[in-house]
Short mmCIF file of C-alpha atoms in Angstrom, two decimals:
data_model
loop_
_atom_site.label_atom_id
_atom_site.label_comp_id
_atom_site.label_asym_id
_atom_site.label_seq_id
_atom_site.Cartn_x
_atom_site.Cartn_y
_atom_site.Cartn_z
CA MET X 1 -92.11 -24.64 -82.69
CA ALA X 2 -90.78 -21.73 -84.74
CA ASN X 3 -90.05 -19.74 -81.58
CA ASN X 4 -88.05 -22.64 -80.15
CA GLN X 5 -86.01 -22.84 -83.34
CA ILE X 6 -85.28 -19.11 -83.23
CA ARG X 7 -84.25 -19.34 -79.56
CA THR X 8 -81.96 -22.29 -80.28
CA ARG X 9 -80.43 -20.54 -83.29
CA ALA X 10 -79.89 -17.31 -81.35
CA LYS X 11 -78.21 -19.12 -78.43
CA SER X 12 -75.96 -21.14 -80.74
CA ILE X 13 -74.87 -18.29 -83.04
CA PHE X 14 -74.64 -15.39 -80.61
CA PRO X 15 -71.34 -16.42 -78.91
CA THR X 16 -69.59 -16.32 -82.30
CA VAL X 17 -71.16 -12.96 -83.14
CA LEU X 18 -70.23 -11.54 -79.73
CA LEU X 19 -66.60 -12.67 -79.82
CA THR X 20 -66.20 -11.49 -83.42
CA LEU X 21 -67.51 -8.04 -82.49
CA LEU X 22 -65.37 -7.90 -79.37
CA SER X 23 -62.25 -8.99 -81.25
CA ILE X 24 -62.73 -6.08 -83.70
CA VAL X 25 -63.11 -3.62 -80.82
CA GLN X 26 -60.07 -5.02 -79.03
CA ALA X 27 -58.00 -4.94 -82.22
CA LEU X 28 -58.81 -1.24 -82.60
CA ALA X 29 -57.82 -0.66 -78.97
CA LEU X 30 -54.50 -2.42 -79.56
CA GLU X 31 -53.91 -0.34 -82.68
CA LEU X 32 -54.51 2.87 -80.75
CA LEU X 33 -52.15 1.68 -78.03
CA TRP X 34 -49.47 0.90 -80.62
CA LEU X 35 -49.88 4.35 -82.20
CA HIS X 36 -49.38 5.89 -78.77
CA LEU X 37 -46.12 3.94 -78.39
CA ILE X 38 -44.66 5.21 -81.64
CA ASP X 39 -45.96 8.79 -81.28
CA GLN X 40 -44.52 9.47 -77.81
CA PRO X 41 -40.72 9.91 -78.07
CA GLU X 42 -40.52 10.90 -74.37
CA LEU X 43 -41.24 7.27 -73.48
CA TYR X 44 -37.78 6.38 -74.74
CA VAL X 45 -35.92 8.89 -72.56
CA ALA X 46 -34.95 7.60 -69.13
CA SER X 47 -37.02 9.52 -66.57
CA PHE X 48 -39.59 9.09 -63.82
CA ALA X 49 -42.31 10.24 -66.22
CA ALA X 50 -41.25 7.63 -68.77
CA ALA X 51 -41.36 4.88 -66.13
CA LEU X 52 -44.82 6.04 -65.12
CA GLY X 53 -45.86 6.05 -68.78
CA TRP X 54 -44.61 2.52 -69.43
CA ILE X 55 -46.35 1.06 -66.37
CA GLN X 56 -49.50 2.85 -67.49
CA ILE X 57 -49.17 1.23 -70.92
CA VAL X 58 -48.68 -2.21 -69.35
CA ALA X 59 -51.80 -1.69 -67.21
CA THR X 60 -53.79 -0.66 -70.29
CA LEU X 61 -52.64 -3.76 -72.17
CA LEU X 62 -53.55 -5.99 -69.22
CA GLY X 63 -57.00 -4.36 -69.17
CA ILE X 64 -57.50 -5.22 -72.85
CA LEU X 65 -56.46 -8.83 -72.21
CA LEU X 66 -58.70 -9.09 -69.14
CA ILE X 67 -61.77 -7.86 -71.03
CA TRP X 68 -61.16 -10.46 -73.73
CA LEU X 69 -60.77 -13.20 -71.11
CA VAL X 70 -63.95 -12.21 -69.26
CA TYR X 71 -66.03 -12.28 -72.41
CA SER X 72 -64.51 -15.48 -73.82
CA ASP X 73 -64.94 -17.22 -70.45
CA LEU X 74 -68.61 -16.23 -70.32
CA VAL X 75 -69.44 -17.66 -73.73
CA LEU X 76 -67.38 -20.82 -73.13
CA ARG X 77 -68.93 -21.64 -69.75
CA LEU X 78 -72.50 -20.38 -70.16
CA SER X 79 -75.35 -20.37 -72.61
CA TRP X 80 -78.11 -17.76 -72.57
CA LEU X 81 -80.74 -16.19 -74.80
CA PRO X 82 -79.14 -12.93 -75.96
CA HIS X 83 -80.67 -9.57 -75.20
CA THR X 84 -80.21 -6.44 -77.31
CA ALA X 85 -77.99 -5.03 -74.56
CA ASP X 86 -75.59 -7.97 -74.97
CA ALA X 87 -74.80 -6.79 -78.50
CA LEU X 88 -74.35 -3.19 -77.34
CA PHE X 89 -72.11 -3.82 -74.33
CA PRO X 90 -68.92 -4.33 -76.43
CA PHE X 91 -69.40 -0.90 -78.02
CA PHE X 92 -69.74 0.74 -74.60
CA VAL X 93 -66.63 -1.08 -73.35
CA GLY X 94 -64.78 -0.10 -76.53
CA ILE X 95 -65.63 3.59 -76.09
CA LEU X 96 -64.24 3.48 -72.54
CA GLN X 97 -61.08 1.77 -73.75
CA PHE X 98 -60.54 4.27 -76.55
CA ALA X 99 -61.07 7.14 -74.11
CA GLN X 100 -58.58 5.58 -71.69
CA ILE X 101 -55.93 5.22 -74.37
CA SER X 102 -56.52 8.79 -75.57
CA VAL X 103 -55.54 10.16 -72.13
CA LEU X 104 -52.42 8.04 -71.68
CA GLY X 105 -49.57 9.99 -70.17
CA PRO X 106 -48.49 11.25 -66.72
CA GLU X 107 -50.09 14.66 -67.23
CA ARG X 108 -53.60 13.10 -67.43
CA ILE X 109 -53.10 10.05 -65.26
CA GLY X 110 -55.88 11.10 -62.88
CA VAL X 111 -58.44 10.97 -65.70
CA TRP X 112 -56.94 7.66 -66.82
CA PHE X 113 -57.54 6.16 -63.34
CA VAL X 114 -61.14 7.38 -63.33
CA ILE X 115 -61.78 5.70 -66.69
CA LEU X 116 -60.05 2.50 -65.50
CA GLY X 117 -62.31 2.46 -62.45
CA THR X 118 -65.33 2.98 -64.72
CA LEU X 119 -64.17 0.04 -66.85
CA PHE X 120 -63.93 -2.16 -63.75
CA ALA X 121 -67.44 -1.14 -62.74
CA ALA X 122 -68.79 -1.71 -66.26
CA MET X 123 -67.27 -5.19 -66.55
CA ALA X 124 -68.57 -6.16 -63.10
CA TRP X 125 -72.04 -4.99 -64.07
CA ILE X 126 -71.93 -6.74 -67.45
CA GLY X 127 -70.73 -9.96 -65.84
CA GLN X 128 -73.44 -9.86 -63.17
CA THR X 129 -76.17 -9.03 -65.69
CA THR X 130 -75.10 -11.93 -67.90
CA MET X 131 -74.91 -14.32 -64.95
CA LYS X 132 -78.46 -13.42 -63.88
CA ARG X 133 -79.74 -14.08 -67.39
CA ALA X 134 -77.80 -17.32 -67.68
CA ARG X 135 -79.06 -18.57 -64.30
CA ARG X 136 -82.61 -18.50 -65.66
CA ASP X 137 -81.62 -20.78 -68.55
CA GLU X 138 -82.04 -24.51 -67.98
CA ASP X 139 -78.93 -25.26 -70.08
CA ASN X 140 -76.80 -23.84 -67.25
CA ARG X 141 -78.44 -25.76 -64.42
CA ASP X 142 -75.37 -27.92 -63.80
CA PHE X 143 -73.07 -24.89 -63.75
CA PHE X 144 -75.11 -23.04 -61.12
CA GLN X 145 -75.83 -26.10 -59.02
CA GLY X 146 -74.57 -25.37 -55.52
CA ILE X 147 -73.81 -21.72 -56.36
CA ASN X 148 -75.97 -19.23 -54.50
CA PRO X 149 -77.13 -16.03 -56.23
CA ALA X 150 -74.92 -13.02 -55.60
CA THR X 151 -75.72 -11.02 -52.48
CA TRP X 152 -75.17 -7.33 -51.76
CA ARG X 153 -71.85 -8.30 -50.13
CA ASP X 154 -70.71 -9.88 -53.40
CA HIS X 155 -71.72 -6.74 -55.29
CA LEU X 156 -69.88 -4.59 -52.77
CA LEU X 157 -66.73 -6.69 -53.17
CA SER X 158 -66.94 -6.36 -56.95
CA ALA X 159 -67.50 -2.61 -56.75
CA LEU X 160 -64.68 -1.93 -54.26
CA PRO X 161 -61.76 -1.96 -56.79
CA ALA X 162 -63.69 0.34 -59.12
CA VAL X 163 -64.49 2.79 -56.34
CA LEU X 164 -60.90 2.84 -55.04
CA LEU X 165 -59.50 3.45 -58.53
CA MET X 166 -61.98 6.25 -59.16
CA LEU X 167 -61.24 7.92 -55.81
CA ALA X 168 -57.49 7.66 -56.39
CA GLY X 169 -57.93 9.07 -59.88
CA LEU X 170 -60.03 11.98 -58.62
CA GLY X 171 -57.43 12.70 -55.93
CA ILE X 172 -54.59 12.76 -58.46
CA TRP X 173 -56.69 14.76 -60.92
CA MET X 174 -57.60 17.43 -58.38
CA THR X 175 -54.17 17.71 -56.72
CA GLY X 176 -52.04 17.26 -59.82
CA ASN X 177 -49.91 14.74 -57.93
CA GLN X 178 -47.99 12.84 -60.59
CA GLY X 179 -45.22 11.59 -58.30
CA TRP X 180 -44.76 8.56 -56.11
CA PHE X 181 -48.39 8.40 -55.02
CA ALA X 182 -49.43 7.99 -58.66
CA MET X 183 -46.72 5.36 -59.11
CA VAL X 184 -47.90 3.37 -56.08
CA VAL X 185 -51.53 3.49 -57.18
CA LEU X 186 -50.50 2.51 -60.70
CA ALA X 187 -48.50 -0.47 -59.39
CA GLY X 188 -51.55 -1.47 -57.35
CA ALA X 189 -53.72 -1.29 -60.47
CA VAL X 190 -51.29 -3.57 -62.33
CA GLY X 191 -51.39 -6.03 -59.44
CA LEU X 192 -55.18 -5.91 -59.38
CA LEU X 193 -55.38 -6.58 -63.12
CA LEU X 194 -52.97 -9.50 -62.83
CA LEU X 195 -55.04 -10.91 -59.96
CA GLN X 196 -58.22 -10.65 -62.03
CA ILE X 197 -56.52 -12.44 -64.94
CA TRP X 198 -55.39 -15.22 -62.61
CA LEU X 199 -58.88 -15.52 -61.09
CA SER X 200 -60.37 -15.78 -64.57
CA HIS X 201 -57.93 -18.58 -65.37
CA PHE X 202 -58.66 -20.30 -62.05
CA TYR X 203 -62.44 -20.29 -62.47
CA VAL X 204 -62.24 -21.58 -66.04
CA GLN X 205 -59.93 -24.42 -65.08
CA ARG X 206 -62.23 -25.30 -62.16
CA SER X 207 -65.18 -25.39 -64.54
CA TYR X 208 -63.34 -27.77 -66.84
CA ALA X 209 -62.43 -30.00 -63.91
CA ASN X 210 -66.08 -30.26 -62.89
#
């Protein structure tokens, strides 16, 4: 009886704890991004490098928003018994975000792409790990009804954006190419982030409709 009460309490309180922790991490990331904006006067001089820098900033901001959406969608749509790792994941994501913001700028854009790809991989892994845990919980039976477990093809599809971003970042890092190739890859990253935000919105609205 006591164990059931603890399980119920943990499942009911954890979403609030998780989102509170994540909101603190994301607020710190936004603060670091704002400090970068006011500490980089070259961003306000018309140039190719400035344009590259601003698109990079937009992509970083979209990444912050996407991480918040992914986590908030998980706790709104699913219920699961939390694991210690669930409380540690936001710190790991936050470290990656802080590292990404610390290397903002055209001169280190290759490293920035590698970290972005790592973030994509981390969020895909966190999402899949949480889904597997939630599938085992009877409270989510209706949600998973008619949804087959992820296959290796699904994992490959999730990993593809991360791999492409990492490879592009390594190529830019090793060659020092900070020209149009970097701009094209950066525009693709922005498009990918916007697509992920739209997909998050689409799946949540579909869940509400069901």
